[in-house]
Amino acid sequence: MPHGPLRRFAALLLLAFAVVPLPLFAAKQPGADSPQALVARLRAAAEKNDFPELVDCIAPKERREMAAGLVLGTTMMVAFMDMGSEMATGMAQGMAEAMGDNAAQTAEQKAEMEKGKAEAKAKSAELHGRYDAIMQRYGLKDRMEQMQANGRDDGAPPEEAIGKLLAGVDERALIVDLMGFMNALGESQGQGDKKPFTLPAEVTDYKIDGDRATAKAGSETVQFVKVDGRWYFAPENKSAPPS
C-alpha cells in the first residue's frame, strides 16, 4: 500500500478513537475510582433500574457469595414451585371428585377449571425450562449433582464449596440471568417488578482507611472496599453463605 493512503488510514483510525465513545471500544470497568464516584454510579444505576450496572458496583467476594446464594435460592424456589403445582392439581381433582356428577357444576365451570389447570401447568413448565437453561448454560447442573453425590465435607469452609461451584463462571452474567428468572417467577405470582436497590438522598461523612472506607447513608453505614485499585460496595454479610 502506498505511504500516502496508509497515513490517511492511520489518521482516520486515530480520529475514530477520538470521536467515538470509549464504551464502543472497551467494556466499562467495574467499581469506581473513589467511594464518592461509586455512590454516584450506584445512584444512577438504581434510578434506571439497571441491575447489571449495580452488580458491577459490588465487591468481588460479595458478588461471588451473591451468585452462590442465588443459585441455592432459585433451586429451592423451583423445587417449591413443582411441589405447589402438584398440590394444586391434587386439590382440584379432590374437589371435583367430592362434588361428584350430581353437584351443580356446569360444563362451563368444568371447562374453566381445566383451562386454569392447563395454564398453570404451562407456566410452571416454562419457568422450569428457563431455570434449567440457565443451569446448563453455566455448567452448574452437573456440578451440583456431582457435589451432592460426593457428600458434604463438614470440615471445609463454605468458601471452598462456593469456589468449586462457581469456578470459571461469569458471576456477573449468572447473577443477571438468575435475577431475571426471579423477576419472571414473581410476575407469574402477581408480584410487580421492584427496584433492587435504593440510596438515601444524601451520602455523607466519607472516611477512608487504607483499602476500607465507610460513609453515612441516613442512619445506615455504607461499607466500601478497594480491590485491585478500584472501589466497590461491600454489603454487610450478616450470615455465612450456605455450604
Tab-separated table of C-alpha atoms in Angstrom:
chain	number	residue	atom	x	y	z
A	1	MET	CA	0.000	0.000	0.000
A	2	PRO	CA	1.424	3.492	-0.831
A	3	HIS	CA	2.600	5.512	2.135
A	4	GLY	CA	0.055	8.272	1.479
A	5	PRO	CA	-3.083	6.109	1.755
A	6	LEU	CA	-1.574	4.271	4.733
A	7	ARG	CA	-1.022	7.526	6.588
A	8	ARG	CA	-4.562	8.669	5.764
A	9	PHE	CA	-5.964	5.344	7.062
A	10	ALA	CA	-3.985	5.655	10.305
A	11	ALA	CA	-5.191	9.238	10.727
A	12	LEU	CA	-8.819	8.184	10.218
A	13	LEU	CA	-8.403	5.373	12.783
A	14	LEU	CA	-6.991	7.785	15.360
A	15	LEU	CA	-9.849	10.194	14.625
A	16	ALA	CA	-12.362	7.383	15.187
A	17	PHE	CA	-10.895	6.645	18.619
A	18	ALA	CA	-11.095	10.331	19.463
A	19	VAL	CA	-14.702	10.823	18.297
A	20	VAL	CA	-16.459	7.509	19.014
A	21	PRO	CA	-17.379	6.985	22.725
A	22	LEU	CA	-14.935	4.754	24.589
A	23	PRO	CA	-17.530	2.078	25.633
A	24	LEU	CA	-17.831	1.080	21.978
A	25	PHE	CA	-14.160	0.044	22.002
A	26	ALA	CA	-13.757	-1.283	25.561
A	27	ALA	CA	-16.020	-2.671	28.233
A	28	LYS	CA	-16.718	-0.421	31.176
A	29	GLN	CA	-14.628	-1.212	34.230
A	30	PRO	CA	-16.400	-2.453	37.341
A	31	GLY	CA	-16.207	-0.406	40.531
A	32	ALA	CA	-15.082	3.217	40.612
A	33	ASP	CA	-12.066	5.434	41.264
A	34	SER	CA	-13.352	6.557	44.674
A	35	PRO	CA	-16.163	5.795	47.146
A	36	GLN	CA	-17.879	9.043	46.100
A	37	ALA	CA	-17.733	8.057	42.427
A	38	LEU	CA	-19.065	4.619	43.288
A	39	VAL	CA	-22.056	6.127	45.098
A	40	ALA	CA	-22.770	8.257	42.034
A	41	ARG	CA	-22.608	5.166	39.848
A	42	LEU	CA	-24.851	3.215	42.218
A	43	ARG	CA	-27.393	6.022	42.299
A	44	ALA	CA	-27.517	6.343	38.516
A	45	ALA	CA	-27.917	2.580	38.112
A	46	ALA	CA	-30.682	2.432	40.738
A	47	GLU	CA	-32.608	5.274	39.091
A	48	LYS	CA	-32.520	3.442	35.749
A	49	ASN	CA	-33.157	0.061	37.403
A	50	ASP	CA	-30.000	-1.118	35.636
A	51	PHE	CA	-29.241	-4.300	37.538
A	52	PRO	CA	-26.105	-5.320	35.546
A	53	GLU	CA	-24.620	-1.932	36.413
A	54	LEU	CA	-25.476	-2.463	40.080
A	55	VAL	CA	-23.723	-5.827	40.042
A	56	ASP	CA	-20.583	-4.118	38.730
A	57	CYS	CA	-20.537	-1.996	41.892
A	58	ILE	CA	-20.451	-4.975	44.288
A	59	ALA	CA	-17.094	-6.181	45.606
A	60	PRO	CA	-15.788	-9.423	44.010
A	61	LYS	CA	-16.039	-11.521	47.201
A	62	GLU	CA	-19.583	-10.377	47.970
A	63	ARG	CA	-20.523	-10.772	44.297
A	64	ARG	CA	-19.432	-14.414	44.397
A	65	GLU	CA	-21.415	-15.035	47.591
A	66	MET	CA	-24.424	-13.352	45.996
A	67	ALA	CA	-24.150	-15.614	42.927
A	68	ALA	CA	-23.943	-18.744	45.104
A	69	GLY	CA	-26.899	-17.589	47.196
A	70	LEU	CA	-28.989	-17.008	44.079
A	71	VAL	CA	-28.145	-20.470	42.742
A	72	LEU	CA	-29.301	-22.045	46.005
A	73	GLY	CA	-32.329	-19.759	46.318
A	74	THR	CA	-33.637	-20.291	42.800
A	75	THR	CA	-33.078	-24.047	43.060
A	76	MET	CA	-35.209	-24.142	46.195
A	77	MET	CA	-37.848	-21.900	44.608
A	78	VAL	CA	-38.149	-24.214	41.601
A	79	ALA	CA	-38.470	-27.221	43.913
A	80	PHE	CA	-41.246	-25.499	45.875
A	81	MET	CA	-42.896	-24.408	42.628
A	82	ASP	CA	-43.038	-28.037	41.463
A	83	MET	CA	-44.438	-29.152	44.812
A	84	GLY	CA	-47.035	-26.375	44.773
A	85	SER	CA	-48.137	-27.263	41.247
A	86	GLU	CA	-48.595	-30.923	42.211
A	87	MET	CA	-50.530	-29.983	45.351
A	88	ALA	CA	-52.796	-27.596	43.442
A	89	THR	CA	-53.569	-30.255	40.848
A	90	GLY	CA	-54.328	-32.799	43.544
A	91	MET	CA	-56.608	-30.393	45.390
A	92	ALA	CA	-58.520	-29.540	42.218
A	93	GLN	CA	-59.039	-33.201	41.431
A	94	GLY	CA	-60.123	-33.880	45.004
A	95	MET	CA	-62.668	-31.062	44.880
A	96	ALA	CA	-64.054	-32.328	41.604
A	97	GLU	CA	-64.416	-35.839	42.985
A	98	ALA	CA	-66.050	-34.535	46.174
A	99	MET	CA	-68.587	-32.550	44.180
A	100	GLY	CA	-69.454	-35.610	42.110
A	101	ASP	CA	-71.524	-35.799	38.962
A	102	ASN	CA	-74.688	-34.792	40.826
A	103	ALA	CA	-73.268	-31.490	42.029
A	104	ALA	CA	-74.367	-28.259	40.428
A	105	GLN	CA	-71.287	-27.977	38.271
A	106	THR	CA	-71.921	-26.809	34.741
A	107	ALA	CA	-69.906	-27.762	31.705
A	108	GLU	CA	-68.599	-24.188	31.582
A	109	GLN	CA	-67.306	-24.439	35.163
A	110	LYS	CA	-65.563	-27.711	34.412
A	111	ALA	CA	-64.021	-26.239	31.277
A	112	GLU	CA	-62.825	-23.173	33.214
A	113	MET	CA	-61.237	-25.391	35.862
A	114	GLU	CA	-59.442	-27.452	33.227
A	115	LYS	CA	-58.282	-24.282	31.481
A	116	GLY	CA	-56.830	-22.914	34.720
A	117	LYS	CA	-55.002	-26.164	35.402
A	118	ALA	CA	-53.558	-26.212	31.871
A	119	GLU	CA	-52.396	-22.579	32.086
A	120	ALA	CA	-50.738	-23.130	35.471
A	121	LYS	CA	-49.013	-26.259	34.191
A	122	ALA	CA	-47.763	-24.481	31.067
A	123	LYS	CA	-46.436	-21.527	33.073
A	124	SER	CA	-44.685	-23.848	35.501
A	125	ALA	CA	-43.107	-25.771	32.612
A	126	GLU	CA	-41.953	-22.508	31.005
A	127	LEU	CA	-40.280	-21.272	34.195
A	128	HIS	CA	-38.747	-24.670	34.864
A	129	GLY	CA	-37.317	-24.715	31.343
A	130	ARG	CA	-35.852	-21.238	31.833
A	131	TYR	CA	-34.203	-22.291	35.096
A	132	ASP	CA	-32.823	-25.493	33.525
A	133	ALA	CA	-31.411	-23.484	30.601
A	134	ILE	CA	-29.541	-21.162	32.978
A	135	MET	CA	-28.109	-24.062	34.960
A	136	GLN	CA	-26.990	-25.797	31.762
A	137	ARG	CA	-25.527	-22.593	30.296
A	138	TYR	CA	-23.113	-22.198	33.200
A	139	GLY	CA	-22.491	-25.921	33.738
A	140	LEU	CA	-23.998	-25.722	37.221
A	141	LYS	CA	-26.411	-28.631	36.999
A	142	ASP	CA	-23.670	-31.234	36.573
A	143	ARG	CA	-21.513	-29.593	39.254
A	144	MET	CA	-24.351	-29.516	41.763
A	145	GLU	CA	-25.185	-33.169	41.112
A	146	GLN	CA	-21.521	-34.136	41.456
A	147	MET	CA	-21.078	-32.178	44.677
A	148	GLN	CA	-24.246	-33.737	46.087
A	149	ALA	CA	-23.043	-37.213	45.147
A	150	ASN	CA	-19.667	-36.610	46.833
A	151	GLY	CA	-21.381	-35.525	50.023
A	152	ARG	CA	-20.707	-32.590	52.286
A	153	ASP	CA	-17.367	-32.088	53.994
A	154	ASP	CA	-18.347	-30.566	57.333
A	155	GLY	CA	-14.766	-29.528	57.984
A	156	ALA	CA	-14.455	-27.491	54.785
A	157	PRO	CA	-15.270	-23.761	54.862
A	158	PRO	CA	-18.280	-22.571	52.804
A	159	GLU	CA	-15.950	-20.550	50.562
A	160	GLU	CA	-14.385	-23.799	49.319
A	161	ALA	CA	-17.724	-25.211	48.174
A	162	ILE	CA	-18.644	-21.888	46.559
A	163	GLY	CA	-15.300	-21.813	44.760
A	164	LYS	CA	-15.858	-25.302	43.343
A	165	LEU	CA	-19.389	-24.481	42.243
A	166	LEU	CA	-18.525	-21.201	40.514
A	167	ALA	CA	-15.020	-21.948	39.203
A	168	GLY	CA	-14.651	-20.302	35.790
A	169	VAL	CA	-18.228	-18.979	35.825
A	170	ASP	CA	-19.047	-15.430	34.726
A	171	GLU	CA	-20.609	-14.482	38.045
A	172	ARG	CA	-21.917	-11.119	36.819
A	173	ALA	CA	-23.799	-12.713	33.914
A	174	LEU	CA	-25.064	-15.512	36.162
A	175	ILE	CA	-26.460	-13.050	38.711
A	176	VAL	CA	-28.203	-11.064	35.987
A	177	ASP	CA	-29.744	-14.215	34.482
A	178	LEU	CA	-30.933	-15.542	37.843
A	179	MET	CA	-32.407	-12.183	38.848
A	180	GLY	CA	-34.269	-12.125	35.537
A	181	PHE	CA	-35.620	-15.575	36.330
A	182	MET	CA	-36.706	-14.464	39.805
A	183	ASN	CA	-38.493	-11.438	38.329
A	184	ALA	CA	-40.318	-13.722	35.886
A	185	LEU	CA	-41.285	-16.017	38.753
A	186	GLY	CA	-42.535	-13.050	40.781
A	187	GLU	CA	-44.599	-11.757	37.870
A	188	SER	CA	-46.168	-15.194	37.449
A	189	GLN	CA	-47.334	-14.900	41.061
A	190	GLY	CA	-48.721	-11.398	40.599
A	191	GLN	CA	-45.780	-9.557	42.132
A	192	GLY	CA	-44.642	-6.479	40.250
A	193	ASP	CA	-41.041	-5.711	39.363
A	194	LYS	CA	-39.373	-3.862	42.240
A	195	LYS	CA	-36.250	-1.752	42.244
A	196	PRO	CA	-33.451	-3.909	43.680
A	197	PHE	CA	-31.537	-1.114	45.359
A	198	THR	CA	-32.092	2.432	46.554
A	199	LEU	CA	-29.918	5.024	48.263
A	200	PRO	CA	-30.995	7.881	50.547
A	201	ALA	CA	-30.920	11.385	49.137
A	202	GLU	CA	-27.554	12.126	50.742
A	203	VAL	CA	-24.494	10.023	51.484
A	204	THR	CA	-22.072	11.890	53.729
A	205	ASP	CA	-19.171	11.584	56.162
A	206	TYR	CA	-16.838	9.548	53.958
A	207	LYS	CA	-13.941	8.031	55.898
A	208	ILE	CA	-11.133	6.208	54.080
A	209	ASP	CA	-8.699	3.946	55.930
A	210	GLY	CA	-6.365	2.184	53.510
A	211	ASP	CA	-8.383	-0.236	51.390
A	212	ARG	CA	-11.505	0.216	53.504
A	213	ALA	CA	-13.949	3.100	53.713
A	214	THR	CA	-17.298	3.967	55.249
A	215	ALA	CA	-19.958	6.617	54.731
A	216	LYS	CA	-23.293	7.550	56.250
A	217	ALA	CA	-26.492	6.990	54.265
A	218	GLY	CA	-29.215	8.248	56.560
A	219	SER	CA	-28.970	6.128	59.713
A	220	GLU	CA	-27.099	3.353	57.902
A	221	THR	CA	-23.346	2.919	57.496
A	222	VAL	CA	-22.233	2.083	53.960
A	223	GLN	CA	-19.128	-0.102	53.620
A	224	PHE	CA	-16.619	0.149	50.770
A	225	VAL	CA	-13.577	-1.932	49.866
A	226	LYS	CA	-10.733	-1.310	47.432
A	227	VAL	CA	-9.718	-4.254	45.234
A	228	ASP	CA	-7.016	-4.001	42.564
A	229	GLY	CA	-7.166	-0.211	42.654
A	230	ARG	CA	-10.962	0.016	42.273
A	231	TRP	CA	-13.562	0.844	44.941
A	232	TYR	CA	-16.616	-1.380	45.434
A	233	PHE	CA	-19.683	-1.532	47.628
A	234	ALA	CA	-19.260	-4.214	50.301
A	235	PRO	CA	-22.701	-5.221	51.653
A	236	GLU	CA	-22.601	-6.353	55.259
A	237	ASN	CA	-22.533	-10.134	55.430
A	238	LYS	CA	-24.905	-10.776	58.360
A	239	SER	CA	-24.873	-14.531	57.922
A	240	ALA	CA	-22.441	-17.036	56.480
A	241	PRO	CA	-23.247	-18.264	52.968
A	242	PRO	CA	-24.668	-21.786	52.708
A	243	SER	CA	-22.124	-24.516	52.058
